[in-house]
Short mmCIF file of C-alpha atoms and ligand atoms in Angstrom, two decimals:
data_model
loop_
_atom_site.label_atom_id
_atom_site.label_comp_id
_atom_site.label_asym_id
_atom_site.label_seq_id
_atom_site.Cartn_x
_atom_site.Cartn_y
_atom_site.Cartn_z
CA MET A 1 10.11 17.82 -20.47
CA ILE A 2 9.93 17.92 -16.68
CA ASP A 3 12.03 20.49 -14.86
CA LYS A 4 12.26 22.11 -11.43
CA GLU A 5 10.75 25.35 -12.72
CA MET A 6 7.39 23.65 -13.26
CA PHE A 7 7.01 23.21 -9.50
CA SER A 8 8.66 26.45 -8.42
CA GLY A 9 6.95 28.09 -5.45
CA ILE A 10 5.21 24.77 -4.67
CA LEU A 11 8.00 22.37 -3.75
CA LYS A 12 11.10 23.05 -1.69
CA GLU A 13 14.54 22.22 -3.12
CA ASN A 14 14.73 18.91 -1.22
CA GLU A 15 11.20 17.84 -2.26
CA ILE A 16 12.07 17.21 -5.91
CA ARG A 17 14.61 14.76 -7.31
CA PHE A 18 15.44 13.43 -10.76
CA SER A 19 16.36 9.86 -11.77
CA GLU A 20 15.44 8.68 -8.29
CA PRO A 21 15.99 4.91 -7.79
CA MET A 22 12.62 3.40 -6.95
CA LYS A 23 14.35 0.53 -5.13
CA ASP A 24 14.79 3.04 -2.31
CA HIS A 25 11.00 3.50 -2.14
CA THR A 26 9.67 -0.06 -2.44
CA THR A 27 9.68 -2.79 0.20
CA PHE A 28 10.81 -5.31 -2.48
CA ARG A 29 13.95 -3.10 -2.71
CA THR A 30 13.80 -3.29 -6.51
CA GLY A 31 12.83 -0.90 -9.30
CA GLY A 32 14.61 1.46 -11.68
CA PRO A 33 14.68 5.27 -11.71
CA ALA A 34 11.68 7.57 -11.70
CA ASP A 35 12.24 10.47 -14.13
CA CYS A 36 11.06 12.86 -11.44
CA PHE A 37 10.23 12.06 -7.81
CA ILE A 38 8.47 14.53 -5.55
CA THR A 39 7.44 14.53 -1.89
CA PRO A 40 5.01 17.44 -1.36
CA GLY A 41 5.31 18.94 2.10
CA SER A 42 1.71 20.11 2.49
CA MET A 43 -1.78 19.29 1.22
CA ASP A 44 -1.80 22.52 -0.80
CA ALA A 45 1.52 21.58 -2.41
CA LEU A 46 0.19 18.10 -3.21
CA ILE A 47 -2.99 19.47 -4.79
CA SER A 48 -1.03 22.02 -6.83
CA ALA A 49 1.52 19.41 -7.98
CA VAL A 50 -1.25 17.09 -9.20
CA ASP A 51 -2.90 20.04 -10.93
CA ILE A 52 0.35 20.92 -12.75
CA CYS A 53 0.91 17.33 -13.91
CA LYS A 54 -2.65 17.21 -15.27
CA ARG A 55 -2.41 20.61 -16.96
CA GLU A 56 0.97 19.81 -18.54
CA GLU A 57 -0.26 16.31 -19.46
CA ILE A 58 2.67 14.66 -17.68
CA PRO A 59 2.01 11.08 -16.58
CA PHE A 60 2.17 10.69 -12.81
CA LEU A 61 1.86 7.96 -10.22
CA VAL A 62 0.93 8.45 -6.57
CA ILE A 63 2.59 6.10 -4.11
CA GLY A 64 2.66 5.63 -0.35
CA LYS A 65 5.28 3.38 1.23
CA GLY A 66 5.70 1.22 -1.89
CA SER A 67 4.80 -1.86 0.13
CA ASN A 68 2.60 -3.36 -2.57
CA LEU A 69 4.49 -2.27 -5.67
CA LEU A 70 6.66 -4.07 -8.21
CA VAL A 71 8.36 -1.31 -10.20
CA GLY A 72 10.02 -2.30 -13.50
CA ASP A 73 13.83 -2.25 -13.69
CA LYS A 74 13.73 0.45 -16.38
CA GLY A 75 11.87 2.69 -13.96
CA ILE A 76 8.92 5.06 -14.25
CA ARG A 77 8.43 7.73 -16.90
CA GLY A 78 6.91 10.95 -15.67
CA VAL A 79 6.46 12.03 -12.06
CA VAL A 80 6.16 9.85 -8.97
CA ILE A 81 4.34 11.66 -6.16
CA LYS A 82 5.10 10.12 -2.79
CA ILE A 83 2.45 10.80 -0.13
CA ASP A 84 4.11 10.05 3.16
CA ALA A 85 5.13 12.07 6.22
CA PRO A 86 4.64 15.08 6.60
CA LEU A 87 1.13 14.45 5.18
CA ASP A 88 0.43 12.32 8.23
CA LYS A 89 -1.68 14.35 10.65
CA THR A 90 -4.79 13.00 12.36
CA ALA A 91 -7.77 14.61 14.07
CA ILE A 92 -9.95 12.76 16.58
CA SER A 93 -13.53 13.71 17.42
CA ARG A 94 -15.52 12.04 20.17
CA GLU A 95 -19.30 12.26 20.32
CA GLY A 96 -20.92 10.07 22.92
CA GLY A 97 -19.38 6.60 22.46
CA LYS A 98 -18.68 7.28 18.79
CA ILE A 99 -15.13 8.16 17.79
CA THR A 100 -14.25 9.48 14.35
CA VAL A 101 -10.63 9.70 13.26
CA ASP A 102 -9.72 11.79 10.23
CA ALA A 103 -6.30 10.62 9.04
CA MET A 104 -4.24 12.17 6.26
CA ALA A 105 -3.34 9.76 3.44
CA GLY A 106 0.39 9.79 4.27
CA ILE A 107 0.17 8.39 7.80
CA SER A 108 1.53 4.88 8.16
CA MET A 109 -1.14 2.44 9.32
CA MET A 110 1.33 1.04 11.87
CA LYS A 111 1.96 4.50 13.35
CA LEU A 112 -1.77 5.25 13.42
CA ALA A 113 -2.49 1.95 15.20
CA SER A 114 0.13 2.73 17.88
CA TYR A 115 -1.24 6.24 18.33
CA LEU A 116 -4.81 4.95 18.67
CA MET A 117 -3.65 2.43 21.27
CA VAL A 118 -2.20 5.23 23.40
CA GLU A 119 -5.49 7.13 23.01
CA GLY A 120 -7.51 4.09 24.12
CA ILE A 121 -9.28 3.78 20.75
CA GLY A 122 -10.00 0.25 19.51
CA GLY A 123 -11.06 -1.28 16.20
CA PHE A 124 -7.89 -0.59 14.21
CA GLU A 125 -5.65 -3.27 15.73
CA PHE A 126 -5.95 -5.44 12.59
CA ALA A 127 -3.90 -2.84 10.65
CA SER A 128 -1.08 -2.56 13.19
CA GLY A 129 1.26 -4.82 11.18
CA ILE A 130 0.45 -3.59 7.66
CA PRO A 131 3.43 -1.51 6.48
CA GLY A 132 1.54 0.88 4.17
CA THR A 133 -0.03 4.33 4.37
CA MET A 134 -3.72 5.08 4.83
CA GLY A 135 -3.89 6.20 1.17
CA GLY A 136 -2.35 2.98 -0.12
CA GLY A 137 -4.40 1.03 2.42
CA LEU A 138 -7.67 2.48 1.16
CA TYR A 139 -6.66 1.93 -2.46
CA MET A 140 -6.05 -1.76 -1.67
CA ASN A 141 -8.75 -2.11 1.00
CA ALA A 142 -5.92 -3.54 3.11
CA GLY A 143 -6.79 -6.06 5.77
CA ALA A 144 -5.46 -8.77 8.04
CA TYR A 145 -6.60 -11.26 10.68
CA GLY A 146 -10.31 -10.86 10.01
CA GLY A 147 -10.36 -7.05 9.72
CA GLU A 148 -10.17 -4.76 6.70
CA LEU A 149 -10.41 -1.02 6.12
CA LYS A 150 -13.92 -1.55 4.75
CA ASP A 151 -15.05 -2.37 8.33
CA VAL A 152 -14.07 1.05 9.68
CA VAL A 153 -14.09 3.54 6.77
CA VAL A 154 -16.80 6.21 6.70
CA SER A 155 -15.58 8.35 3.78
CA ALA A 156 -12.47 9.72 2.09
CA THR A 157 -11.52 13.10 0.68
CA CYS A 158 -10.06 12.66 -2.79
CA ILE A 159 -8.86 14.55 -5.85
CA THR A 160 -11.04 13.22 -8.64
CA ALA A 161 -9.90 12.59 -12.22
CA ASP A 162 -11.45 16.00 -13.13
CA GLY A 163 -9.28 17.67 -10.50
CA ASP A 164 -12.13 18.38 -8.07
CA ILE A 165 -11.79 17.79 -4.33
CA LYS A 166 -14.64 15.55 -3.28
CA GLU A 167 -15.66 13.60 -0.20
CA ARG A 168 -16.36 10.06 -1.37
CA THR A 169 -18.87 8.08 0.65
CA LYS A 170 -18.17 4.52 1.72
CA GLU A 171 -20.59 3.33 -0.98
CA GLU A 172 -18.74 5.29 -3.66
CA LEU A 173 -15.44 3.78 -2.50
CA ASP A 174 -16.92 0.35 -3.31
CA LEU A 175 -14.57 -1.55 -1.01
CA SER A 176 -14.31 -5.31 -1.34
CA TYR A 177 -11.52 -7.89 -1.01
CA ARG A 178 -8.35 -6.01 -2.10
CA HIS A 179 -10.45 -3.69 -4.25
CA SER A 180 -11.64 -0.10 -4.20
CA SER A 181 -13.23 2.17 -6.80
CA LEU A 182 -9.93 4.12 -6.83
CA MET A 183 -8.52 1.33 -8.99
CA GLU A 184 -10.97 2.30 -11.72
CA ASN A 185 -11.56 6.04 -11.32
CA GLY A 186 -8.00 7.21 -10.54
CA ASP A 187 -9.02 9.24 -7.47
CA ILE A 188 -6.13 10.36 -5.27
CA VAL A 189 -6.73 9.99 -1.55
CA LEU A 190 -5.99 13.03 0.59
CA SER A 191 -7.50 11.81 3.86
CA VAL A 192 -9.63 8.99 5.23
CA LYS A 193 -12.33 9.13 7.90
CA ILE A 194 -12.73 6.02 10.03
CA GLU A 195 -15.12 5.22 12.85
CA LEU A 196 -13.79 3.42 15.93
CA PHE A 197 -14.69 2.93 19.58
CA GLU A 198 -13.33 3.34 23.08
CA LYS A 199 -11.35 0.38 24.37
CA ASP A 200 -9.05 -0.40 27.23
CA ARG A 201 -5.43 0.37 26.32
CA GLU A 202 -4.17 -2.92 27.79
CA ASP A 203 -6.66 -4.93 25.73
CA ILE A 204 -5.62 -3.10 22.54
CA LYS A 205 -1.96 -3.74 23.33
CA ALA A 206 -2.56 -7.43 24.07
CA LEU A 207 -4.33 -7.89 20.72
CA MET A 208 -1.65 -6.00 18.79
CA ASP A 209 1.13 -8.00 20.48
CA ASP A 210 -0.64 -11.24 19.62
CA LEU A 211 -1.03 -10.27 15.94
CA LYS A 212 2.62 -9.18 15.81
CA GLU A 213 3.75 -12.53 17.20
CA ARG A 214 1.56 -14.44 14.71
CA ARG A 215 3.13 -12.44 11.86
CA ARG A 216 6.67 -12.99 13.16
CA GLU A 217 6.08 -16.74 13.44
CA LYS A 218 4.45 -17.26 10.03
CA GLN A 219 5.81 -14.57 7.70
CA PRO A 220 9.33 -13.99 6.31
CA ILE A 221 9.42 -10.40 7.57
CA GLU A 222 13.21 -10.55 7.76
CA TYR A 223 13.39 -10.37 3.92
CA PRO A 224 12.26 -7.62 1.54
CA SER A 225 8.87 -8.47 0.00
CA ALA A 226 5.50 -6.92 -0.73
CA GLY A 227 3.61 -9.15 1.70
CA SER A 228 1.29 -11.74 0.10
CA THR A 229 2.20 -11.89 -3.56
CA PHE A 230 -1.16 -13.26 -4.68
CA LYS A 231 -4.77 -12.63 -3.75
CA ARG A 232 -6.58 -15.39 -1.91
CA PRO A 233 -8.49 -17.42 -4.53
CA GLU A 234 -12.05 -18.14 -3.41
CA GLY A 235 -12.15 -21.37 -1.44
CA TYR A 236 -8.34 -21.78 -1.30
CA PHE A 237 -5.20 -20.33 0.26
CA ALA A 238 -2.57 -19.17 -2.25
CA GLY A 239 0.29 -20.25 0.06
CA LYS A 240 -1.03 -23.81 0.37
CA LEU A 241 -1.60 -24.19 -3.39
CA ILE A 242 1.96 -22.97 -4.04
CA ALA A 243 3.45 -25.24 -1.36
CA ASP A 244 1.43 -28.23 -2.66
CA SER A 245 2.87 -27.57 -6.13
CA GLY A 246 6.31 -28.10 -4.63
CA LEU A 247 7.32 -24.48 -5.17
CA LYS A 248 8.66 -23.59 -1.71
CA GLY A 249 12.19 -22.33 -2.25
CA ALA A 250 11.74 -22.05 -6.06
CA SER A 251 13.80 -19.16 -7.35
CA VAL A 252 14.61 -16.99 -10.35
CA GLY A 253 17.81 -14.98 -9.86
CA GLY A 254 17.55 -13.37 -6.44
CA ALA A 255 13.76 -13.83 -6.19
CA CYS A 256 12.60 -16.79 -4.15
CA VAL A 257 9.36 -18.37 -2.94
CA SER A 258 9.70 -18.16 0.84
CA GLU A 259 10.28 -21.47 2.64
CA LYS A 260 8.56 -20.01 5.70
CA HIS A 261 5.37 -18.91 3.88
CA ALA A 262 4.92 -19.90 0.23
CA GLY A 263 2.46 -17.03 -0.30
CA PHE A 264 5.40 -14.61 -0.11
CA ILE A 265 7.97 -14.03 -2.84
CA ILE A 266 11.04 -12.54 -1.22
CA ASN A 267 14.14 -10.71 -2.41
CA LYS A 268 17.11 -12.72 -1.18
CA GLY A 269 19.38 -9.74 -1.70
CA ASP A 270 20.14 -9.11 -5.34
CA ALA A 271 16.79 -9.72 -7.06
CA THR A 272 15.66 -7.55 -9.96
CA SER A 273 12.02 -6.79 -10.64
CA ALA A 274 12.39 -8.95 -13.78
CA ASP A 275 13.38 -11.90 -11.52
CA ILE A 276 10.33 -11.34 -9.31
CA LYS A 277 8.00 -10.98 -12.31
CA ALA A 278 9.40 -14.16 -13.92
CA LEU A 279 8.93 -16.08 -10.66
CA ILE A 280 5.35 -14.79 -10.29
CA GLU A 281 4.63 -16.06 -13.83
CA HIS A 282 6.30 -19.41 -13.16
CA VAL A 283 4.29 -19.91 -9.94
CA THR A 284 1.04 -18.88 -11.67
CA ASP A 285 1.62 -21.34 -14.56
CA LYS A 286 2.62 -24.29 -12.35
CA VAL A 287 -0.29 -23.84 -9.91
CA LEU A 288 -2.73 -23.50 -12.83
CA ARG A 289 -1.38 -26.69 -14.43
CA ASP A 290 -1.44 -28.64 -11.15
CA THR A 291 -4.74 -27.45 -9.69
CA GLY A 292 -6.74 -25.56 -12.33
CA VAL A 293 -6.74 -22.49 -10.05
CA ARG A 294 -5.46 -19.23 -11.59
CA LEU A 295 -3.61 -17.13 -9.03
CA VAL A 296 -3.97 -13.37 -9.44
CA PRO A 297 -1.20 -11.10 -8.11
CA GLU A 298 -2.14 -8.79 -5.25
CA VAL A 299 1.09 -6.88 -5.92
CA ARG A 300 0.65 -3.95 -8.35
CA PHE A 301 2.98 -3.87 -11.37
CA THR A 302 4.07 -0.44 -12.54
CA GLY A 303 6.74 1.21 -14.70
CA GLU A 304 8.83 -0.26 -17.52
CA PHE A 305 10.14 -3.83 -17.26
C1 FAD B 401 5.81 -7.43 5.14
C2 FAD B 401 4.52 -6.99 4.51
C3 FAD B 401 3.32 -7.40 5.07
C4 FAD B 401 2.10 -7.01 4.50
N1 FAD B 401 0.95 -7.43 5.09
C5 FAD B 401 -0.23 -7.04 4.56
C6 FAD B 401 -1.47 -7.43 5.17
O1 FAD B 401 -1.50 -8.10 6.18
N2 FAD B 401 -2.62 -7.03 4.57
C7 FAD B 401 -2.64 -6.27 3.45
O2 FAD B 401 -3.73 -5.92 2.97
N3 FAD B 401 -1.49 -5.88 2.85
C8 FAD B 401 -0.30 -6.24 3.37
N4 FAD B 401 0.86 -5.84 2.78
C9 FAD B 401 0.82 -5.08 1.51
C10 FAD B 401 0.79 -3.54 1.66
O3 FAD B 401 1.38 -3.13 2.89
C11 FAD B 401 -0.63 -2.99 1.54
O4 FAD B 401 -1.20 -3.29 0.29
C12 FAD B 401 -0.68 -1.47 1.76
O5 FAD B 401 -2.01 -1.07 1.81
C13 FAD B 401 0.01 -0.67 0.65
O6 FAD B 401 0.14 0.68 1.09
P1 FAD B 401 1.30 1.61 0.54
O7 FAD B 401 1.15 2.95 1.16
O8 FAD B 401 2.62 0.98 0.68
O9 FAD B 401 0.89 1.70 -1.00
P2 FAD B 401 1.85 1.57 -2.30
O10 FAD B 401 2.44 0.22 -2.32
O11 FAD B 401 2.77 2.72 -2.32
O12 FAD B 401 0.78 1.73 -3.43
C14 FAD B 401 -0.17 0.67 -3.65
C15 FAD B 401 -1.23 1.20 -4.63
O13 FAD B 401 -1.97 2.25 -4.00
C16 FAD B 401 -1.93 3.44 -4.78
N5 FAD B 401 -1.88 4.56 -3.83
C17 FAD B 401 -0.99 4.76 -2.81
N6 FAD B 401 -1.30 5.87 -2.13
C18 FAD B 401 -2.40 6.42 -2.73
C19 FAD B 401 -3.19 7.58 -2.50
N7 FAD B 401 -2.92 8.44 -1.51
N8 FAD B 401 -4.23 7.80 -3.34
C20 FAD B 401 -4.53 6.95 -4.34
N9 FAD B 401 -3.82 5.83 -4.60
C21 FAD B 401 -2.77 5.58 -3.81
C22 FAD B 401 -0.65 3.33 -5.63
O14 FAD B 401 -0.74 4.08 -6.82
C23 FAD B 401 -0.61 1.82 -5.89
O15 FAD B 401 -1.39 1.47 -7.01
C24 FAD B 401 2.10 -6.21 3.33
C25 FAD B 401 3.32 -5.78 2.77
C26 FAD B 401 4.52 -6.16 3.36
C27 FAD B 401 5.81 -5.68 2.76
#
């Protein structure tokens, strides 16, 4: 049984909610209620909250901006811990030409990219249009337009499954295409250290503007989605395979394969997570039948469907 008392002295009144609709915390705008939903206001509060969940053997899930999550319509049992602002501070250290940025897990990658532009720090432009946090970004090894976090990450401070606070090296993080060791070991990211370089502000801005325009042209950013629904199969593009299977515009309930970019499943307004899941399965089956290629979702499924 989860109650407010468990977190007393750790969370403020407005940092704990019950039966919180997850559709308010996912970019798909779907998902049922989380039994308990907390937003720790400091690193100490976060560490203590995780410790309590472990000690009391309450299942918990850490999320960032919910931009890669499909949460079941029946919601999430246990505690959802959202790491977002105010856990979004950064520290910059400059030594010679080398610049190290230590970013808390809750900072949005978009906000960090804008901040680094103002500071004249280059190398992070690729992430300027990815609507997740640094924690979620590291978990997914997020990337776009030829860059990925793997290119810039030095290390990350994490809570391990044993409850220890440990600095994980880049090697330990085992980053590869949309994969990190966090997917296997359950580490929780507190902060991420990245190495970047000095760059002219105008050049950073020009690159970020270009990437933004390319996204606006190609992606259905006007609709709720979780970005690319599927991982890129080796040697193919998921969007092209889906389009070639005649699935552009295919729909289940309010879920629809985008006409603009078939790699995106969008919520046309009243989709449920069950609609989105059914459409993902339909697309996977049809593409497998037509081409022999098995698409694997990039989107993470969680909660009860
Ligand atoms: C319009 C749109 C465009 C997108 N474009 C891109 C793109 O170009 N490239 C790309 O890679 N992705 C893209 N995405 C997907 C998404 O933004 C990324 O996967 C992002 O990294 C997810 O971050 P998040 O904070 O939202 O994580 P969430 O969706 O909240 O969580 C994702 C996973 O990370 C885990 N997690 C979150 N925070 C932590 C933490 N602190 N410690 C441990 N685990 C954690 C969660 O448990 C979950 O399993 C896009 C999404 C949208 C909606």
